[in-house]
Coordinates of C-alpha atoms in Angstrom, one line a residue:
Chain A
X375 CA 182.0 142.9 -65.3
X376 CA 185.4 144.4 -65.2
X377 CA 185.7 148.4 -64.8
X378 CA 186.9 150.3 -67.7
X379 CA 190.0 150.9 -68.2
X380 CA 191.5 153.9 -67.3
X381 CA 193.5 154.0 -70.7
X382 CA 190.3 153.4 -72.8
X383 CA 189.2 156.8 -72.7
X384 CA 192.2 158.9 -72.1
X385 CA 191.0 161.7 -73.7
X386 CA 187.3 162.0 -72.0
X387 CA 187.7 164.0 -69.1
X388 CA 185.3 162.3 -66.5
X389 CA 183.4 163.8 -63.7
X390 CA 185.0 161.7 -61.0
X391 CA 188.4 160.0 -61.3
X392 CA 190.0 157.5 -58.8
X393 CA 193.0 156.2 -59.7
X394 CA 194.8 153.0 -58.1
X395 CA 193.6 154.7 -54.8
X396 CA 194.2 152.8 -51.3
X397 CA 193.0 154.5 -47.7
X398 CA 193.9 153.5 -44.0
X399 CA 191.4 155.1 -41.3
X400 CA 192.6 154.3 -38.3
X401 CA 195.3 151.8 -38.6
X402 CA 193.3 149.9 -40.6
X403 CA 193.3 149.7 -44.5
X404 CA 189.5 150.5 -45.8
X405 CA 190.2 150.7 -49.2
X406 CA 192.5 148.8 -51.5
X407 CA 193.7 150.0 -55.0
X408 CA 190.2 151.7 -55.7
X409 CA 189.8 152.5 -59.8
X410 CA 187.0 154.1 -60.4
X411 CA 184.9 156.5 -63.2
X412 CA 182.1 158.6 -62.4
X413 CA 180.7 160.1 -65.6
X414 CA 178.4 163.0 -66.2
X415 CA 174.7 162.5 -66.5
X416 CA 174.6 159.1 -64.6
X417 CA 173.5 158.5 -61.3
X418 CA 176.5 155.8 -59.8
X419 CA 175.3 154.0 -56.7
X420 CA 178.0 152.6 -54.3
X421 CA 176.6 149.3 -52.5
X422 CA 177.5 146.6 -50.4
X423 CA 177.8 145.5 -46.8
X424 CA 178.5 147.1 -43.7
X425 CA 181.9 148.2 -43.8
X426 CA 182.7 147.5 -47.3
X427 CA 184.3 150.9 -47.4
X428 CA 181.5 152.7 -49.2
X429 CA 181.2 155.9 -46.9
X430 CA 185.2 155.8 -46.9
X431 CA 185.1 155.9 -50.6
X432 CA 182.7 159.0 -50.6
X433 CA 184.7 161.2 -48.7
X434 CA 187.8 160.2 -50.6
X435 CA 186.1 161.8 -53.2
X436 CA 184.7 164.7 -50.9
X437 CA 188.3 165.7 -50.2
X438 CA 187.6 165.0 -46.5
X439 CA 190.4 162.0 -46.4
X440 CA 193.8 161.7 -47.9
X441 CA 194.8 159.0 -49.8
X442 CA 198.1 156.9 -49.0
X443 CA 198.6 156.3 -52.8
X444 CA 196.8 157.0 -56.2
X445 CA 194.9 160.1 -56.6
X446 CA 191.0 161.5 -57.3
X447 CA 190.5 164.0 -60.0
X448 CA 187.2 165.7 -60.4
X449 CA 186.6 167.2 -63.9
X450 CA 190.3 166.7 -64.8
X451 CA 192.0 168.2 -61.6
X452 CA 193.7 166.6 -59.0
X453 CA 191.4 167.0 -55.7
X454 CA 194.7 168.1 -53.9
X455 CA 195.4 170.9 -56.4
X456 CA 192.2 172.2 -55.7
X457 CA 191.2 175.0 -53.0
X458 CA 188.1 174.4 -50.5
X459 CA 186.0 177.1 -52.7
X460 CA 187.2 175.3 -55.7
X461 CA 185.8 172.4 -54.5
X462 CA 182.5 173.7 -53.4
X463 CA 182.1 175.2 -56.7
X464 CA 182.4 171.4 -58.3
X465 CA 180.7 169.1 -55.8
X466 CA 178.3 169.3 -53.1
X467 CA 178.5 166.7 -49.9
X468 CA 175.0 165.5 -48.4
X469 CA 176.5 163.9 -45.3
X470 CA 174.7 161.0 -43.4
X471 CA 174.0 163.2 -40.2
X472 CA 173.6 166.5 -40.0
X473 CA 174.6 168.5 -37.2
X474 CA 173.1 172.3 -36.7
X475 CA 174.7 174.3 -33.5
X476 CA 171.8 177.1 -33.9
X477 CA 168.3 177.7 -34.0
X478 CA 168.8 178.7 -37.7
X479 CA 165.0 178.0 -39.6
X480 CA 164.9 175.6 -42.2
X481 CA 165.3 178.3 -45.1
X482 CA 168.3 180.0 -43.6
X483 CA 169.9 176.5 -43.4
X484 CA 168.6 175.7 -47.3
X485 CA 170.4 179.2 -48.1
X486 CA 173.4 178.2 -46.6
X487 CA 174.4 175.9 -49.8
X488 CA 175.1 179.1 -52.0
X489 CA 176.4 181.3 -49.3
X490 CA 179.7 181.3 -50.3
X491 CA 179.3 180.3 -54.0
X492 CA 180.4 182.7 -56.7
X493 CA 176.8 182.5 -57.9
X494 CA 174.7 185.3 -58.9
X495 CA 172.6 186.2 -56.0
X496 CA 169.4 187.5 -57.8
X497 CA 168.4 184.3 -58.3
X498 CA 169.2 182.8 -54.7
X499 CA 165.2 183.3 -54.0
X500 CA 164.4 181.3 -56.9
X501 CA 166.6 178.7 -56.3
X502 CA 165.8 178.5 -53.0
X503 CA 162.4 178.4 -53.1
X504 CA 162.5 175.4 -55.9
X505 CA 165.1 173.5 -53.7
X506 CA 162.5 173.5 -50.8
X507 CA 160.0 172.8 -53.4
X508 CA 161.9 169.9 -54.6
X509 CA 162.7 168.4 -50.6
X510 CA 158.9 168.9 -49.8
X511 CA 160.0 171.4 -46.9
X512 CA 158.4 174.5 -48.3
X513 CA 155.9 174.1 -45.6
X514 CA 158.7 174.4 -42.8
X515 CA 160.4 177.2 -44.3
X516 CA 160.2 179.1 -41.0
X517 CA 160.5 176.4 -38.3
X518 CA 163.2 176.2 -36.1
X519 CA 165.7 173.8 -37.9
X520 CA 166.9 172.1 -34.5
X521 CA 163.5 170.7 -33.8
X522 CA 162.5 168.6 -37.0
X523 CA 162.4 164.7 -36.9
X524 CA 165.0 163.0 -38.8
X525 CA 163.7 163.0 -42.2
X526 CA 162.9 166.4 -42.2
X527 CA 166.5 166.9 -41.2
X528 CA 167.7 164.7 -44.3
X529 CA 165.4 166.6 -46.8
X530 CA 166.3 170.1 -45.4
X531 CA 170.2 169.0 -45.8
X532 CA 169.0 167.9 -49.2
X533 CA 167.5 171.0 -50.1
X534 CA 171.1 172.5 -49.0
X535 CA 173.1 170.8 -51.3
X536 CA 170.7 171.4 -54.1
X537 CA 171.1 174.9 -53.6
X538 CA 175.0 174.7 -54.1
X539 CA 174.5 174.3 -57.4
X540 CA 177.1 172.1 -58.4
X541 CA 177.8 169.6 -61.1
X542 CA 178.7 166.7 -58.7
X543 CA 176.7 165.6 -55.9
X544 CA 177.8 163.2 -53.6
X545 CA 175.6 161.8 -51.2
X546 CA 175.7 159.8 -48.4
X547 CA 173.0 157.2 -47.7
X548 CA 170.7 159.9 -48.4
X549 CA 167.2 158.0 -48.0
X550 CA 168.1 156.2 -44.7
X551 CA 165.8 158.5 -42.8
X552 CA 163.4 158.8 -45.4
X553 CA 159.5 157.2 -45.7
X554 CA 158.7 155.8 -49.3
X555 CA 157.4 158.7 -50.8
X556 CA 160.2 160.9 -50.1
X557 CA 162.6 157.8 -50.7
X558 CA 161.2 158.2 -54.4
X559 CA 160.6 161.8 -54.5
X560 CA 164.5 162.4 -53.6
X561 CA 166.0 159.8 -56.1
X562 CA 163.7 161.3 -58.5
X563 CA 164.8 164.8 -58.4
X564 CA 168.4 163.1 -58.2
X565 CA 167.8 161.6 -61.5
X566 CA 166.2 164.7 -62.8
X567 CA 169.6 166.3 -62.0
X568 CA 171.3 163.4 -63.8
X569 CA 169.4 164.2 -66.8
X570 CA 170.3 167.8 -66.6
X571 CA 174.4 166.5 -67.1
X572 CA 174.9 166.1 -63.5
X573 CA 177.1 163.2 -62.3
X574 CA 175.9 162.0 -59.1
X575 CA 177.3 159.4 -57.0
X576 CA 175.1 158.2 -53.9
X577 CA 175.8 155.6 -51.3
X578 CA 172.8 153.3 -50.9
X579 CA 172.0 150.5 -48.6
X580 CA 168.6 149.6 -50.5
X581 CA 169.4 147.6 -52.9
X582 CA 166.3 148.1 -54.6
X583 CA 166.3 151.9 -54.7
X584 CA 169.8 151.5 -56.5
X585 CA 168.6 149.0 -59.0
X586 CA 165.4 151.6 -59.5
X587 CA 167.1 154.6 -59.4
X588 CA 171.2 154.4 -60.1
X589 CA 172.5 153.8 -63.7
X590 CA 175.7 152.3 -62.6
X591 CA 176.0 150.2 -59.8
X592 CA 179.2 149.9 -58.0
X593 CA 179.7 146.4 -55.6
X594 CA 182.3 147.3 -52.6
X595 CA 183.2 144.6 -50.3
X596 CA 186.3 144.5 -47.9
X597 CA 187.4 147.6 -49.3
X598 CA 187.8 146.6 -53.2
X599 CA 185.4 146.7 -56.1
X600 CA 183.3 143.2 -56.6
X601 CA 181.5 144.5 -59.8
X602 CA 180.0 147.0 -61.6
X603 CA 178.0 148.1 -64.5
X604 CA 173.9 148.2 -64.6
X605 CA 171.5 146.6 -62.3
X606 CA 171.0 143.8 -64.2
X607 CA 174.5 142.9 -64.6
X608 CA 175.5 143.5 -60.9
X609 CA 172.9 142.4 -59.1
X610 CA 173.7 138.7 -59.4
X611 CA 172.1 136.1 -56.8
X612 CA 174.7 134.2 -56.4
X613 CA 177.4 137.0 -56.3
X614 CA 175.2 138.8 -53.9
X615 CA 174.6 135.9 -52.0
X616 CA 178.4 135.6 -51.4
X617 CA 179.3 139.1 -50.7
X618 CA 176.3 139.8 -48.3
X619 CA 176.8 136.2 -47.0
X620 CA 173.0 136.1 -47.2
X621 CA 170.8 134.1 -49.6
X622 CA 169.1 136.0 -52.1
X623 CA 167.1 136.0 -55.2
X624 CA 166.7 138.4 -57.8
X625 CA 163.0 138.8 -59.3
X626 CA 162.0 141.4 -62.3
X627 CA 160.2 144.6 -61.2
X628 CA 156.4 144.0 -62.2
X629 CA 156.2 147.9 -64.0
X630 CA 160.1 148.9 -63.9
X631 CA 162.8 147.4 -66.1
X632 CA 164.7 146.9 -63.2
X633 CA 165.5 143.8 -60.8
X634 CA 164.1 143.2 -57.6
X635 CA 166.5 141.7 -54.4
X636 CA 164.6 139.7 -51.6
X637 CA 166.1 137.8 -49.2
X638 CA 165.6 134.1 -49.0
X639 CA 166.4 131.7 -46.0
X640 CA 169.8 130.2 -45.4
X641 CA 169.8 126.7 -46.2
X642 CA 171.6 125.6 -43.0
X643 CA 168.9 127.8 -40.7
X644 CA 167.0 125.3 -39.2
X645 CA 170.2 123.3 -38.4
X646 CA 171.9 126.3 -36.8
X647 CA 172.5 126.0 -32.9
X648 CA 171.4 128.1 -30.0
X649 CA 174.1 130.9 -29.8
X650 CA 176.2 130.5 -32.3
X651 CA 179.2 132.9 -32.9
X652 CA 178.8 134.3 -36.5
X653 CA 182.0 135.6 -38.6
X654 CA 181.3 138.9 -37.3
X655 CA 182.0 137.8 -33.9
X656 CA 178.4 138.8 -32.4
X657 CA 176.6 136.4 -30.9
X658 CA 173.0 135.5 -31.9
X659 CA 170.4 133.2 -29.9
X660 CA 168.3 131.6 -33.0
X661 CA 165.1 129.9 -31.1
Chain B
X147 CA 151.7 163.3 -47.3
X148 CA 150.4 166.2 -49.6
X149 CA 151.6 169.4 -49.9
X150 CA 149.4 171.7 -52.4
X151 CA 151.7 174.3 -54.2
X152 CA 149.2 177.3 -53.1
X153 CA 149.9 176.1 -49.4
X154 CA 153.5 176.6 -50.2
X155 CA 153.5 179.6 -51.7
X156 CA 151.4 181.2 -48.7
X157 CA 154.0 180.1 -46.5
X158 CA 156.7 181.5 -48.6
X159 CA 155.1 184.6 -49.1
X160 CA 154.5 185.3 -45.2
X161 CA 158.2 183.5 -44.0
X162 CA 159.7 186.7 -44.1
X163 CA 157.6 188.1 -40.8
X164 CA 159.0 185.4 -38.7
X165 CA 162.0 187.2 -37.8
X166 CA 161.6 191.0 -36.6
X167 CA 162.5 193.6 -39.1
X168 CA 166.1 194.3 -38.7
X169 CA 165.9 198.2 -39.0
X170 CA 163.9 199.1 -36.2
X171 CA 166.0 196.8 -34.0
X172 CA 169.1 199.0 -35.2
X173 CA 167.4 202.2 -34.5
X174 CA 165.8 201.3 -31.2
X175 CA 169.5 200.6 -30.2
X176 CA 170.5 203.6 -31.1
X177 CA 168.0 206.0 -29.6
X178 CA 169.1 203.9 -26.6
X179 CA 172.5 204.8 -26.8
X180 CA 171.7 208.2 -27.6
X181 CA 169.4 208.3 -24.0
X182 CA 172.1 206.3 -22.1
X183 CA 174.8 209.2 -23.4
X184 CA 172.7 211.7 -22.0
X185 CA 171.7 210.0 -19.2
X186 CA 175.6 209.4 -18.9
X187 CA 176.4 213.0 -18.9
X188 CA 173.8 214.2 -16.5
X189 CA 174.6 211.9 -13.6
X190 CA 176.8 211.8 -11.3
X191 CA 178.7 213.8 -8.2
X192 CA 178.3 217.1 -10.3
X193 CA 174.8 217.7 -11.2
X194 CA 174.8 219.0 -14.7
X195 CA 171.9 219.9 -16.5
X196 CA 170.7 219.7 -20.2
X197 CA 171.2 223.2 -20.7
X198 CA 174.8 223.2 -19.6
X199 CA 175.6 220.0 -21.6
X200 CA 174.1 221.6 -24.6
X201 CA 176.3 224.9 -23.8
X202 CA 179.4 222.8 -23.9
X203 CA 178.7 220.9 -26.7
X204 CA 178.4 223.5 -28.8
X205 CA 181.3 225.5 -27.7
X206 CA 183.8 222.6 -27.0
X207 CA 186.6 224.6 -27.2
X208 CA 185.7 228.4 -25.2
X209 CA 183.8 228.2 -22.2
X210 CA 182.5 231.5 -20.3
X211 CA 182.4 232.1 -16.8
X212 CA 180.0 230.0 -14.7
X213 CA 180.1 227.3 -17.4
X214 CA 183.9 226.2 -16.4
X215 CA 183.1 223.3 -14.3
X216 CA 180.6 221.7 -16.3
X217 CA 182.6 222.3 -19.2
X218 CA 185.4 219.8 -17.6
X219 CA 183.3 217.1 -16.3
X220 CA 181.4 217.0 -19.6
X221 CA 184.5 216.9 -22.0
X222 CA 187.2 215.5 -19.7
X223 CA 185.5 213.1 -17.4
X224 CA 182.0 212.1 -18.5
X225 CA 182.1 211.8 -22.4
X226 CA 185.2 210.0 -22.8
X227 CA 184.1 207.8 -19.9
X228 CA 180.8 206.8 -21.7
X229 CA 182.6 206.4 -24.7
X230 CA 184.7 203.9 -23.5
X231 CA 182.2 201.9 -21.7
X232 CA 180.5 202.1 -25.4
X233 CA 183.6 200.5 -26.9
X234 CA 184.4 198.0 -24.2
X235 CA 180.8 196.8 -24.2
X236 CA 180.9 196.4 -27.8
X237 CA 184.1 194.6 -28.4
X238 CA 183.3 192.2 -25.1
X239 CA 179.6 191.0 -27.1
X240 CA 181.1 191.2 -30.3
X241 CA 183.9 188.7 -29.3
X242 CA 181.5 186.8 -27.2
X243 CA 179.1 186.5 -30.3
X244 CA 181.9 185.5 -32.6
X245 CA 183.6 182.9 -30.1
X246 CA 180.0 181.3 -29.5
X247 CA 179.8 180.9 -33.1
X248 CA 183.3 179.5 -33.7
X249 CA 182.7 176.9 -30.6
X250 CA 179.1 175.9 -31.6
X251 CA 178.7 176.9 -27.7
X252 CA 176.4 179.0 -26.2
X253 CA 178.6 179.3 -23.3
X254 CA 181.7 180.5 -24.7
X255 CA 182.7 183.5 -23.6
X256 CA 186.0 185.9 -24.5
X257 CA 187.7 184.5 -21.9
X258 CA 187.7 180.8 -23.6
X259 CA 190.9 181.6 -25.7
X260 CA 193.0 182.7 -22.6
X261 CA 193.1 186.9 -23.2
X262 CA 191.2 187.4 -20.1
X263 CA 193.7 185.4 -17.7
X264 CA 196.4 186.4 -19.7
X265 CA 195.6 190.3 -19.3
X266 CA 195.1 189.7 -15.5
X267 CA 198.2 188.2 -15.4
X268 CA 200.0 190.7 -17.2
X269 CA 198.2 193.2 -15.3
X270 CA 199.1 191.6 -12.0
X271 CA 202.5 191.2 -12.7
X272 CA 203.0 195.0 -13.7
X273 CA 201.5 196.1 -10.6
X274 CA 203.7 193.3 -8.3
X275 CA 206.7 193.7 -10.1
X276 CA 206.3 197.4 -10.1
X277 CA 207.3 197.6 -13.8
X278 CA 207.0 201.3 -14.8
X279 CA 208.7 201.0 -18.0
X280 CA 206.1 202.9 -20.2
X281 CA 204.8 205.2 -17.2
X282 CA 201.2 205.3 -16.8
X283 CA 200.9 203.3 -19.9
X284 CA 202.5 200.0 -18.5
X285 CA 199.6 198.5 -17.1
X286 CA 196.9 198.8 -20.1
X287 CA 200.3 197.7 -22.6
X288 CA 201.4 194.8 -19.9
X289 CA 197.3 193.3 -19.8
X290 CA 197.4 193.9 -23.9
X291 CA 200.3 192.0 -24.5
X292 CA 199.9 189.2 -21.9
X293 CA 196.3 189.1 -23.2
X294 CA 197.2 188.5 -27.0
X295 CA 200.6 186.6 -25.9
X296 CA 198.5 183.7 -23.9
X297 CA 195.9 183.8 -26.9
X298 CA 198.7 183.1 -29.1
X299 CA 200.2 180.6 -27.7
X300 CA 197.2 178.6 -27.0
X301 CA 196.5 179.0 -30.9
X302 CA 199.6 177.6 -31.7
X303 CA 199.4 174.9 -28.9
X304 CA 196.1 173.5 -30.1
X305 CA 197.0 173.6 -33.9
X306 CA 200.1 171.5 -33.4
X307 CA 197.6 168.7 -31.9
X308 CA 197.2 166.1 -34.5
X309 CA 193.5 167.1 -34.7
X310 CA 194.0 171.0 -34.8
X311 CA 190.1 171.0 -34.4
X312 CA 188.2 173.1 -32.0
X313 CA 188.2 170.9 -29.4
X314 CA 191.9 171.1 -29.0
X315 CA 191.6 174.9 -28.5
X316 CA 188.9 174.6 -26.2
X317 CA 191.2 172.1 -23.7
X318 CA 194.3 173.9 -24.5
X319 CA 192.4 176.9 -23.6
X320 CA 191.2 175.4 -20.5
X321 CA 194.8 174.0 -19.3
X322 CA 196.6 177.5 -20.2
X323 CA 193.9 179.6 -18.4
X324 CA 194.8 177.4 -15.5
X325 CA 198.3 177.7 -15.8
X326 CA 197.9 181.6 -16.1
X327 CA 195.3 181.8 -13.0
X328 CA 198.2 180.0 -10.9
X329 CA 200.6 182.2 -11.7
X330 CA 198.3 185.6 -10.8
X331 CA 197.2 183.6 -8.1
X332 CA 201.5 183.0 -7.1
X333 CA 202.1 187.1 -7.9
X334 CA 198.6 187.8 -5.7
X335 CA 200.3 186.2 -2.8
X336 CA 203.6 187.8 -3.1
X337 CA 202.0 191.3 -3.5
X338 CA 201.7 194.1 -0.4
X339 CA 198.6 195.5 1.0
X340 CA 198.7 198.6 -1.4
X341 CA 199.5 196.4 -4.3
X342 CA 196.5 194.3 -3.3
X343 CA 194.3 197.3 -3.4
X344 CA 195.1 198.1 -7.1
X345 CA 194.8 194.3 -8.1
X346 CA 191.4 194.0 -6.4
X347 CA 190.3 197.3 -8.6
X348 CA 191.6 195.7 -11.7
X349 CA 190.1 192.4 -11.2
X350 CA 186.4 193.7 -10.9
X351 CA 187.1 196.4 -13.4
X352 CA 186.6 200.2 -13.4
X353 CA 185.9 202.7 -15.8
X354 CA 187.4 205.3 -13.3
X355 CA 190.6 206.3 -15.0
X356 CA 189.4 206.6 -18.6
X357 CA 190.7 209.8 -20.3
X358 CA 190.8 210.8 -23.8
X359 CA 193.8 209.1 -24.8
X360 CA 192.9 205.8 -23.3
X361 CA 189.9 206.5 -26.2
X362 CA 191.9 207.6 -28.7
X363 CA 193.8 204.0 -28.4
X364 CA 190.9 201.9 -28.1
X365 CA 188.8 203.3 -30.9
X366 CA 190.5 202.5 -33.6
X367 CA 191.1 199.0 -32.5
X368 CA 187.6 198.3 -31.9
X369 CA 186.2 199.8 -35.0
X370 CA 188.7 198.1 -37.0
X371 CA 188.7 194.7 -35.5
X372 CA 185.0 195.0 -35.6
X373 CA 184.3 195.4 -39.3
X374 CA 186.8 192.5 -39.9
X375 CA 184.7 190.3 -37.6
X376 CA 181.4 191.3 -39.3
X377 CA 183.1 190.3 -42.6
X378 CA 183.1 186.5 -41.1
X379 CA 179.4 187.0 -40.6
X380 CA 178.7 184.3 -43.2
X381 CA 181.4 181.7 -42.7
X382 CA 180.3 181.9 -39.1
X383 CA 176.9 180.9 -40.2
X384 CA 178.2 177.7 -42.3
X385 CA 180.4 176.7 -39.4
X386 CA 176.8 176.1 -37.6
X387 CA 176.8 172.6 -39.9
X388 CA 179.7 171.3 -38.2
X389 CA 183.2 172.1 -40.0
X390 CA 183.1 169.1 -42.2
X391 CA 179.7 170.5 -43.6
X392 CA 181.3 174.1 -43.7
X393 CA 184.2 172.9 -45.3
X394 CA 182.0 171.3 -48.1
X395 CA 180.3 174.3 -48.6
X396 CA 183.3 176.9 -49.2
X397 CA 184.4 177.9 -45.6
X398 CA 188.4 177.6 -45.3
X399 CA 187.6 176.5 -41.4
X400 CA 191.4 176.5 -40.6
X401 CA 191.7 180.5 -41.8
X402 CA 188.2 181.6 -40.6
X403 CA 189.6 180.2 -36.6
X404 CA 192.9 181.9 -37.3
X405 CA 190.8 185.0 -38.0
X406 CA 188.3 184.9 -35.3
X407 CA 190.9 183.8 -32.9
X408 CA 193.2 187.0 -33.6
X409 CA 190.3 189.6 -34.2
X410 CA 188.5 188.4 -30.8
X411 CA 191.9 188.3 -28.5
X412 CA 192.7 191.9 -30.2
X413 CA 189.3 193.1 -28.9
X414 CA 188.6 191.7 -25.8
X415 CA 192.7 192.7 -25.0
X416 CA 191.9 195.9 -26.1
X417 CA 188.8 196.2 -24.1
X418 CA 189.9 194.9 -20.7
X419 CA 193.7 196.6 -20.7
X420 CA 192.3 199.8 -19.5
X421 CA 189.4 198.8 -17.7
X422 CA 190.3 195.5 -16.0
X423 CA 188.0 192.5 -16.1
X424 CA 184.2 192.9 -16.7
X425 CA 182.6 189.9 -16.9
X426 CA 179.2 188.4 -18.5
X427 CA 178.6 191.3 -21.0
X428 CA 180.5 188.7 -23.7
X429 CA 178.2 186.1 -22.6
X430 CA 174.9 187.6 -22.1
X431 CA 174.4 189.8 -24.8
X432 CA 174.8 187.7 -27.9
X433 CA 172.3 185.6 -26.0
X434 CA 169.7 188.0 -26.0
X435 CA 170.2 189.3 -29.5
X436 CA 169.7 185.6 -30.6
X437 CA 166.8 185.3 -29.0
X438 CA 165.4 188.6 -30.3
X439 CA 167.0 188.1 -34.2
X440 CA 167.8 184.6 -34.4
X441 CA 171.5 183.2 -34.9
X442 CA 172.6 184.9 -38.1
X443 CA 175.9 186.7 -37.4
X444 CA 175.4 189.1 -40.3
X445 CA 172.9 190.9 -37.4
X446 CA 173.9 189.3 -34.5
X447 CA 177.5 190.7 -34.7
X448 CA 176.7 194.4 -35.1
X449 CA 173.6 194.2 -32.6
X450 CA 175.6 192.6 -30.0
X451 CA 178.2 195.5 -30.3
X452 CA 175.4 198.0 -30.0
X453 CA 173.6 196.1 -27.0
X454 CA 176.8 195.3 -25.0
X455 CA 177.6 199.2 -25.3
X456 CA 174.1 200.0 -23.9
X457 CA 174.5 197.3 -21.3
X458 CA 178.0 198.7 -20.0
X459 CA 177.0 202.3 -20.5
X460 CA 173.9 201.9 -18.2
X461 CA 176.1 199.6 -15.9
X462 CA 178.7 202.6 -15.4
X463 CA 175.7 204.9 -14.7
X464 CA 174.7 202.8 -11.8
X465 CA 178.3 202.2 -11.0
X466 CA 178.8 205.9 -10.7
X467 CA 175.4 206.8 -8.9
X468 CA 174.6 203.9 -6.7
X469 CA 176.6 204.5 -3.7
X470 CA 178.0 207.7 -3.9
X471 CA 180.5 209.3 -3.6
X472 CA 182.3 206.1 -4.1
X473 CA 181.8 203.8 -7.3
X474 CA 181.0 200.5 -7.4
X475 CA 183.3 198.7 -9.8
X476 CA 181.6 197.4 -12.8
X477 CA 182.4 194.2 -12.9
X478 CA 180.3 193.5 -9.4
X479 CA 177.3 195.5 -11.7
X480 CA 177.4 193.0 -14.6
X481 CA 177.9 189.8 -13.2
X482 CA 175.1 190.9 -10.7
X483 CA 172.9 191.5 -13.3
X484 CA 174.6 188.6 -16.0
X485 CA 174.6 185.9 -13.3
X486 CA 170.5 186.0 -12.8
X487 CA 169.5 186.7 -15.9
X488 CA 171.8 183.6 -17.3
X489 CA 169.7 181.4 -14.7
X490 CA 166.6 183.0 -16.6
X491 CA 167.8 181.9 -19.5
X492 CA 168.4 178.4 -18.2
X493 CA 165.1 178.3 -17.1
X494 CA 163.5 178.9 -20.2
X495 CA 163.9 175.7 -21.2
X496 CA 166.4 174.7 -23.8
X497 CA 167.1 178.5 -23.9
X498 CA 170.7 178.0 -23.3
X499 CA 171.7 176.0 -26.3
X500 CA 169.6 175.4 -29.9
X501 CA 167.0 177.7 -29.2
X502 CA 168.9 180.7 -27.8

């Protein structure tokens, strides 16, 4: 499915508008001429193999990187025209890895999300409590946040992002460190935010999580958008097989109305000699 | 894993107890400061009684016979000296707390941005080159200007590196500190024996030559810069998330870094210009407060100021009374106490870093 042409909805203001953007990082071109619109009220999932440019695209939208060409607009305004405070009022970012350099308590960290927002302070306690609850870290509120497990850290960061109360949420692999239950919980609460009108962009490695929770999938490979649309439209076995260089089958979820992607054997697996060099330059021994 | 809401609520209600309430700590430190002030007033070569001090306090501008000596000792020597100790300790401890927050490194101290080595260079240059353009004010002025200029140089060079981040600031700070140290060493090598004595005195720190003029110059700087520093408490907290995430949450990291460097340079240069280098206050005091109250800068900065002032007042009482009639340089005392204390912090396991 082709991306909607930017001219089609010239009047409507999208939450995020990426217009013919290219990005070079460390001398390597990681994004080629990307056009993307993300709408309010939807979860847009960025999927694709390693090194496809998913996280680069997300940090570009977050304002961390400057595009070589093209421009990014948040709610109609060019990213480069927005101040740091205005950006913080429009978008919250959940990074892949979280840093914490002093022994703040979990609740203090969560509170930091709105510390510099111009939001009514009398709502702080309510919002912080609700965020702690949504991330299921209420019982950790007084814990030293530097002693948490990876999953607890990720949930703390998620709760902090929630307290920022922005209309746009950018999440970079939020579920990577989480167990099954918390993966579901996190994406469900993200879904509620989208229903309430937020625009959510989430990088996901797990295609089945993306299929189950996202409204719109964007498949990236080699810095280009290969396909976008609904999960059923994008998750096509042949296309995924080509993009991931791994044969897959796409079946239907037994309960939910969404596809499931399962890996299949490579037809040539048995014929593969020991120690072949893959295209990544990685030598693997098959025995 | 299931977490029943009632249990959650219970914990939410009790969470505020996990950190000690701030008000008793402020009160305790204030009472400590008052007691230290009284202690500083009564101790010394001329013993003063509380009665004499009270009389001097009540009648600041007139003296009855027999009270004259007490009056002069209290008003002209001990009070300005104690207040200077308070101001210098507060300035050093606050700077240390802010710079540790900026660098996310509990080992950062005011020396890291070059103020101390620059001020030393300035002071040594004034002494060895026998400058006296501004009379008695030449030495503190030289130390202040050289300290601030060194920091400015480090900052400008760091901003021009491709990254322009905290790591650049740290690395360039190390390089410039080394250059300033070399220049100081060269000047020291040229110094005469008499000059060496003054140099040594400055390098070890002393509150011996403090009068009201010095207090009057330093007090506004420390109060103003300290107040401005306290206003950076929230962005400093967010900086603990890392520069990128702090920016996501609305911190202008570049501006914050510039403000912090200016304010801490001002505070430290002001502190050391009259008293010479006094180590370990800026390193140890913020650690103690973090252990007690957690890392939040809203309380860390003002409490560090109070505790730093208290520590330096006590150290100065020690400096004056441990080996009468001579005075032990106060820098030696703070290092003597600070070194072992720091070792103890490290021995507490993860005390140095994230826990502290």
